[in-house]
């Protein structure tokens, strides 16, 4: 009897946000009628960064709204795609020290 590929059913993903420079966690959960299927998970974070598996973390170098895509694929080739937005906040710069040049009067 041929095996029928089952598209993974509903996919629930967590698309959060955070501050630039901080690791942001992403997760995904899904259902699949093929209870013996194995699955691969592929992430595209919208800034040329990618990852596989779940859960994962990603660090954005700059603030902005990024389109995040996750694809869950079963071992029969069926897949489900979910897309959301990660909102990354700007972080104020921090002054760590101020040094006056040597030999300059009035500083």
Coordinates of N, CA and C in Angstrom, one line a residue, residues 95-100:
X95 N 28.1 55.4 26.7 CA 29.4 56.0 26.7 C 30.1 55.3 27.8
X96 N 31.3 54.7 27.5 CA 32.1 53.9 28.5 C 33.2 54.7 29.1
X97 N 33.7 55.7 28.3 CA 34.8 56.6 28.9 C 35.0 57.8 28.0
X98 N 35.5 58.9 28.6 CA 35.8 60.1 27.9 C 37.3 60.4 28.2
X99 N 38.1 60.5 27.2 CA 39.5 60.8 27.4 C 39.9 62.1 26.7
X100 N 40.5 63.0 27.5 CA 41.0 64.2 26.9 C 42.4 64.0 26.3

